[in-house]
Coordinates of C-alpha atoms in Angstrom, one line a residue:
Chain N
X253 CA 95.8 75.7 89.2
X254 CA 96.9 71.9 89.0
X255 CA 100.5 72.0 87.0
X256 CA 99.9 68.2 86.4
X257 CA 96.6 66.3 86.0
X258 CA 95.3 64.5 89.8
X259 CA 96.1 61.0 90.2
X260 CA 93.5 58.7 91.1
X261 CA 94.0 55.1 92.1
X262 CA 91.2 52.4 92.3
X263 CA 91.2 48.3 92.8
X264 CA 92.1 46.7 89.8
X265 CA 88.7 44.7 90.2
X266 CA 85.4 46.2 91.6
X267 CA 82.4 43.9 92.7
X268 CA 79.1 45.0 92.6
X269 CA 78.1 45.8 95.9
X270 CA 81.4 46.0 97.1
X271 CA 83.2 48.7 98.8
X272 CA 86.2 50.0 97.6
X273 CA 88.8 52.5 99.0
X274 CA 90.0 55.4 96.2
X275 CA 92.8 57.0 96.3
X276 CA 93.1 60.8 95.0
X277 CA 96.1 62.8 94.9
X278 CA 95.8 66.5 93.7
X279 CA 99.2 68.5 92.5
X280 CA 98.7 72.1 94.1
X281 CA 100.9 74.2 96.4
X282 CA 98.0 75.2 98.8
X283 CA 99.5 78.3 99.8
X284 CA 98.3 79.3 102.9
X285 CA 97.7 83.2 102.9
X286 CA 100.0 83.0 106.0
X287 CA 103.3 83.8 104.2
X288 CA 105.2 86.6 103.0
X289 CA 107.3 86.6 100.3
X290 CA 111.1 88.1 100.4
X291 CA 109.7 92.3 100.7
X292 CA 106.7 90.8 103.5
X293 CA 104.2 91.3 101.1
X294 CA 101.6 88.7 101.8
X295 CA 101.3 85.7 99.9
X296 CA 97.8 85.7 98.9
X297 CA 95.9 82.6 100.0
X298 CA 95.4 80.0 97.1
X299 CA 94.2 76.3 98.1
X300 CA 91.9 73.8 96.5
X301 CA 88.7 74.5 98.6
X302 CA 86.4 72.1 97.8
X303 CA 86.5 68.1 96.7
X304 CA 83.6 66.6 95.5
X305 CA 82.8 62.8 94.3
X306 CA 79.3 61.5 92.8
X307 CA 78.6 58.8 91.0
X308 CA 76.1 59.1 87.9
X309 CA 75.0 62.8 89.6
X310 CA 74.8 61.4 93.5
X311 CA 76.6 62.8 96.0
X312 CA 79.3 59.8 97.4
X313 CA 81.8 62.3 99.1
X314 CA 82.7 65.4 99.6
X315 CA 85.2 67.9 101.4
X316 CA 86.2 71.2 102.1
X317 CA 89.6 72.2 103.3
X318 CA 91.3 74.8 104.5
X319 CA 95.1 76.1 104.4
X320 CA 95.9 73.3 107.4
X321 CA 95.8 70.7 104.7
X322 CA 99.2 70.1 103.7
X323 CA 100.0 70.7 99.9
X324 CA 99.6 68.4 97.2
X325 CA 96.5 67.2 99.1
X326 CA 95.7 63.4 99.2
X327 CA 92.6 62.5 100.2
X328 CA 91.3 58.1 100.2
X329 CA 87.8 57.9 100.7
X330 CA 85.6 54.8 100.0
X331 CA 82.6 54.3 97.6
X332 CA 79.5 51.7 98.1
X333 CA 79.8 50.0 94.1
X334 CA 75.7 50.0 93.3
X335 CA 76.7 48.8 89.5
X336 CA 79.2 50.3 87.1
X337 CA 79.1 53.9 85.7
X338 CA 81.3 57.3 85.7
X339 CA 82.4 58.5 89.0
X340 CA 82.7 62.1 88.9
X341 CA 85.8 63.9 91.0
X342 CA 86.0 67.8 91.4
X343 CA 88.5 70.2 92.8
X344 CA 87.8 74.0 93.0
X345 CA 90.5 76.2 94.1
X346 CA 90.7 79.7 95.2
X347 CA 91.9 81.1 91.9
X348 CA 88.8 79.8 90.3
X349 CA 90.1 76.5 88.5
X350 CA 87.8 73.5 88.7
X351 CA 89.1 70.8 87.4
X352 CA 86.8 67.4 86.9
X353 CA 88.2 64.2 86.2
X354 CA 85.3 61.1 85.1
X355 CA 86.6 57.6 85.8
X356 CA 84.8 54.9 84.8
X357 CA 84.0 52.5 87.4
X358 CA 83.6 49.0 85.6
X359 CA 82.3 45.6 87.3
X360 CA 83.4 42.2 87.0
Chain U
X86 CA 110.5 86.2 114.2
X87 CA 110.6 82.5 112.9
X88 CA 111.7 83.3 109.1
X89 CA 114.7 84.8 110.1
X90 CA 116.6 81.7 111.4
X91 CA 118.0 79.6 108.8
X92 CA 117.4 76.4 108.7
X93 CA 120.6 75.2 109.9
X94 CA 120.2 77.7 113.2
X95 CA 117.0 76.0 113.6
X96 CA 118.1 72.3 113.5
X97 CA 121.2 73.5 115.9
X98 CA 119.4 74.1 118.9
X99 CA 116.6 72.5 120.7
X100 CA 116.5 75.4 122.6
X101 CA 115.6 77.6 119.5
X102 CA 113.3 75.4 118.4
X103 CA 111.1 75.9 122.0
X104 CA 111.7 79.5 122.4
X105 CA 110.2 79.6 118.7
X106 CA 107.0 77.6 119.0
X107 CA 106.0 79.3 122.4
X108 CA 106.1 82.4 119.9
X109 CA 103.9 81.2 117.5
X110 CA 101.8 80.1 120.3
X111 CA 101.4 83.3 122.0
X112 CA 101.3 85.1 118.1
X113 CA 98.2 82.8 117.6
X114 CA 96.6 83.7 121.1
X115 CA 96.6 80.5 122.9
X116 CA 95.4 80.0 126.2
X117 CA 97.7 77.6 129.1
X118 CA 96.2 74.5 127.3
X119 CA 97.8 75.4 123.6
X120 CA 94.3 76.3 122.6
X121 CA 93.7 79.2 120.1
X122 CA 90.8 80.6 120.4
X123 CA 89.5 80.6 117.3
X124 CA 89.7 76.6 117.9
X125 CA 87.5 77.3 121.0
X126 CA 85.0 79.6 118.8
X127 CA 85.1 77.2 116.0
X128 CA 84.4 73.7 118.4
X129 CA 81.2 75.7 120.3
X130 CA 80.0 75.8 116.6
X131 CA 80.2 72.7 115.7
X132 CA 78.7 71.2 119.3
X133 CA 76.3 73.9 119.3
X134 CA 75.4 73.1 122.8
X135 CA 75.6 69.5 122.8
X136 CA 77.5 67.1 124.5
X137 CA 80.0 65.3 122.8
X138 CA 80.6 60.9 123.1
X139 CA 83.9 60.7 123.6
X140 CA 84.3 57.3 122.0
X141 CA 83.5 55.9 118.7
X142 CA 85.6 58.3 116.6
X143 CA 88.9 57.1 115.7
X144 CA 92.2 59.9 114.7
X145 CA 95.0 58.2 113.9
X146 CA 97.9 60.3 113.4
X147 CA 101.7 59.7 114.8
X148 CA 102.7 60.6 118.4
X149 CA 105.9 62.1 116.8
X150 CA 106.9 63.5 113.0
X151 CA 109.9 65.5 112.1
X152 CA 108.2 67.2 109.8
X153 CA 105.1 69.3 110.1
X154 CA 104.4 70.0 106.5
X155 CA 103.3 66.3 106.1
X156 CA 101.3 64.8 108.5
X157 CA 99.2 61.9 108.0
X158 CA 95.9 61.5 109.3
X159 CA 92.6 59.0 109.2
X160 CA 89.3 59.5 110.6
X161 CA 86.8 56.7 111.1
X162 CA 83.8 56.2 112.7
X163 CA 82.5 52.2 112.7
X164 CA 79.2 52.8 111.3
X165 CA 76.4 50.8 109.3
X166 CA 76.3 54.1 106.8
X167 CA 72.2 53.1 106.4
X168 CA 70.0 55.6 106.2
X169 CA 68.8 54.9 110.0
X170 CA 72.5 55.6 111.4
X171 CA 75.1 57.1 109.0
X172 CA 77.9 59.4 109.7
X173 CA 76.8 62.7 107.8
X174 CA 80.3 64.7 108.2
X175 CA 83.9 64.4 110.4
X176 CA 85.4 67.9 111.3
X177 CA 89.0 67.9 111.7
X178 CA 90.6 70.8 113.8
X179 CA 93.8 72.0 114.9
X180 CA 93.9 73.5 118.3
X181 CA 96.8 75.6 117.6
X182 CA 97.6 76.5 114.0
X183 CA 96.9 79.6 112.7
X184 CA 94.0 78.4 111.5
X185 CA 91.4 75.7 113.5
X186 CA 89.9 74.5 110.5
X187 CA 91.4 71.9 108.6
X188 CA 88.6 70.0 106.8
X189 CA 85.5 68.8 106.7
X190 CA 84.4 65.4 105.1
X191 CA 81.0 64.9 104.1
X192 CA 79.9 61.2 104.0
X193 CA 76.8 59.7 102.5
X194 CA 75.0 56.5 102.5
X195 CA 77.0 55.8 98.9
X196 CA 80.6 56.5 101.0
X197 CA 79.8 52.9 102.6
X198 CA 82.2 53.4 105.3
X199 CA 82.7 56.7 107.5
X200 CA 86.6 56.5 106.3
X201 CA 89.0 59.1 105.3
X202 CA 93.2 59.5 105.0
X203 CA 94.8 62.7 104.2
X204 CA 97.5 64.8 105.1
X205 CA 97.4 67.8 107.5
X206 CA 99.6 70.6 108.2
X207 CA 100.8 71.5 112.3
X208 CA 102.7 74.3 113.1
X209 CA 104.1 73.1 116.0
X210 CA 103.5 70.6 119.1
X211 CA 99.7 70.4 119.5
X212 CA 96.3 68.5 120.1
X213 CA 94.3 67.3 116.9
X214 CA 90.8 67.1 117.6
X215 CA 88.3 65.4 115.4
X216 CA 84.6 65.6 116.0
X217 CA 81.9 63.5 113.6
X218 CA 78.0 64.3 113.1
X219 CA 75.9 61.0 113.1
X220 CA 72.2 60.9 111.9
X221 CA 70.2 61.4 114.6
X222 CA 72.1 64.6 115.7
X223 CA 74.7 62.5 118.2
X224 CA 78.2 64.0 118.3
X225 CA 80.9 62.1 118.5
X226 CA 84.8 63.7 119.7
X227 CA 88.0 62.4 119.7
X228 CA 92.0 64.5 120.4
X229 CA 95.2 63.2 119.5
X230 CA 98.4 65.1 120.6
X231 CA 101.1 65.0 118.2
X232 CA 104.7 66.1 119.0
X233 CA 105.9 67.9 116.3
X234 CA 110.2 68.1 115.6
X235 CA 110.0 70.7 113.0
X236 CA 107.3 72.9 113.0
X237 CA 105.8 73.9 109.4
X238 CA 106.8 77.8 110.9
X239 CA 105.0 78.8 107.5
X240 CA 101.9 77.6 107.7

């Protein structure tokens, strides 16, 4: 579960045909399954999982991590601009929370 | 073993700090090199028999951090991303945290460029190793050591 909404950074203008770099940082622990709390109980394993990115339903991006990404994950990848529309951004964690944020990517 | 120095014993000795990430190395089965071998099981998987280019694939991570909580990383791979010769996915994998797999990134002819920056977590002292899948089925592999002050003895 995200305690505060992702935060998601693009260029202030986009191109058509351009490529552009965005920037997405998630707000989660990512805790490990490694750890044991104070009476070394285990600390059950709860990461975000999976990132996805399309653009109007195509696949731009995508990842899956693991407990070796560090928490609060940032990931930057970059997008080929084809025309303006909704990028779609997804993270799934381990306690079943998707959460989907739809930026609009607009063209000067 | 490592939870129950305090911090402050930790930073104190150097000494401590050694005698605690050969632990963790022999507690996550690591061979003379620093290799787990779940690394070893999980890098056999991803070659699959294949021989890897050792060039083309670029890691860049810091020779040194003080922190191994927070450890930034980019992966790219200088590629056309056409539909004749595209990167399809870059594997990143630690040789000796408890776990060897610490992401995959799938690209696709809309990423544009075969580039990615995160942030990775190292236990301790170790190699990174990076391995991309082009079209075509070529392999490409790339390992980065990074020298780690403070170990995330957590993760």
């Amino acid at each position: 579960m995200m305690k505060k909404p992702p935060r998601i950074k693009l260029p202030e203008t986009i191109n058509p045909g351009a490529i552009i770099e965005i920037k997405t940082l998630a707000t989660h622990v990512m805790e490990t399954g490694n750890r044991k709390d104070g009476s070394g109980r285990v600390i059950p394993r709860d990461i975000i999982h999976t990132f996805t990115a399309r653009f109007e339903g195509e696949d731009v991006f995508s990842a899956e991590l693991n407990s070796g990404v560090a928490a609060n994950p940032y990931i930057a990848f970059y997008m080929r601009v084809t025309g303006p529309g909704t990028l779609t951004l997804t993270w799934q964690d381990d306690g079943g929370t998707t959460t989907v944020e739809k930026v609009p990517i607009v063209t000067s | 073993m490592a939870k129950m120095l305090d911090r402050r014993t930790f930073l104190l000795t150097g000494t401590a700090a050694t005698a605690i990430a050969s632990f963790i190395g022999e507690a996550a089965g690591e061979d003379a090199a620093g290799e787990s071998a779940e690394f070893k099981h999980v890098l056999e998987a991803i070659l699959n028999g294949a021989t890897p280019t050792e060039t083309g694939l670029v890691l860049d991570l810091p020779e040194h951090v003080e922190n191994g909580d927070y450890v930034p990383v980019a992966l790219e791979v200088d590629s056309p991303m056409t539909s004749e010769d595209h990167v399809k996915a870059i594997h990143l994998l630690s040789t000796a945290n408890p776990r060897a797999k610490v992401a995959t990134f799938h690209f696709t002819l809309l990423s544009g460029k075969a580039r990615v920056t995160s942030r990775m977590r190292l236990a301790h002292t170790q190699d990174v190793v990076a391995v991309a899948e082009l079209s075509g089925g070529r392999l490409l592999v790339t390992r980065r050591k990074v020298d780690v002050r403070i170990g995330g003895c957590d993760i």
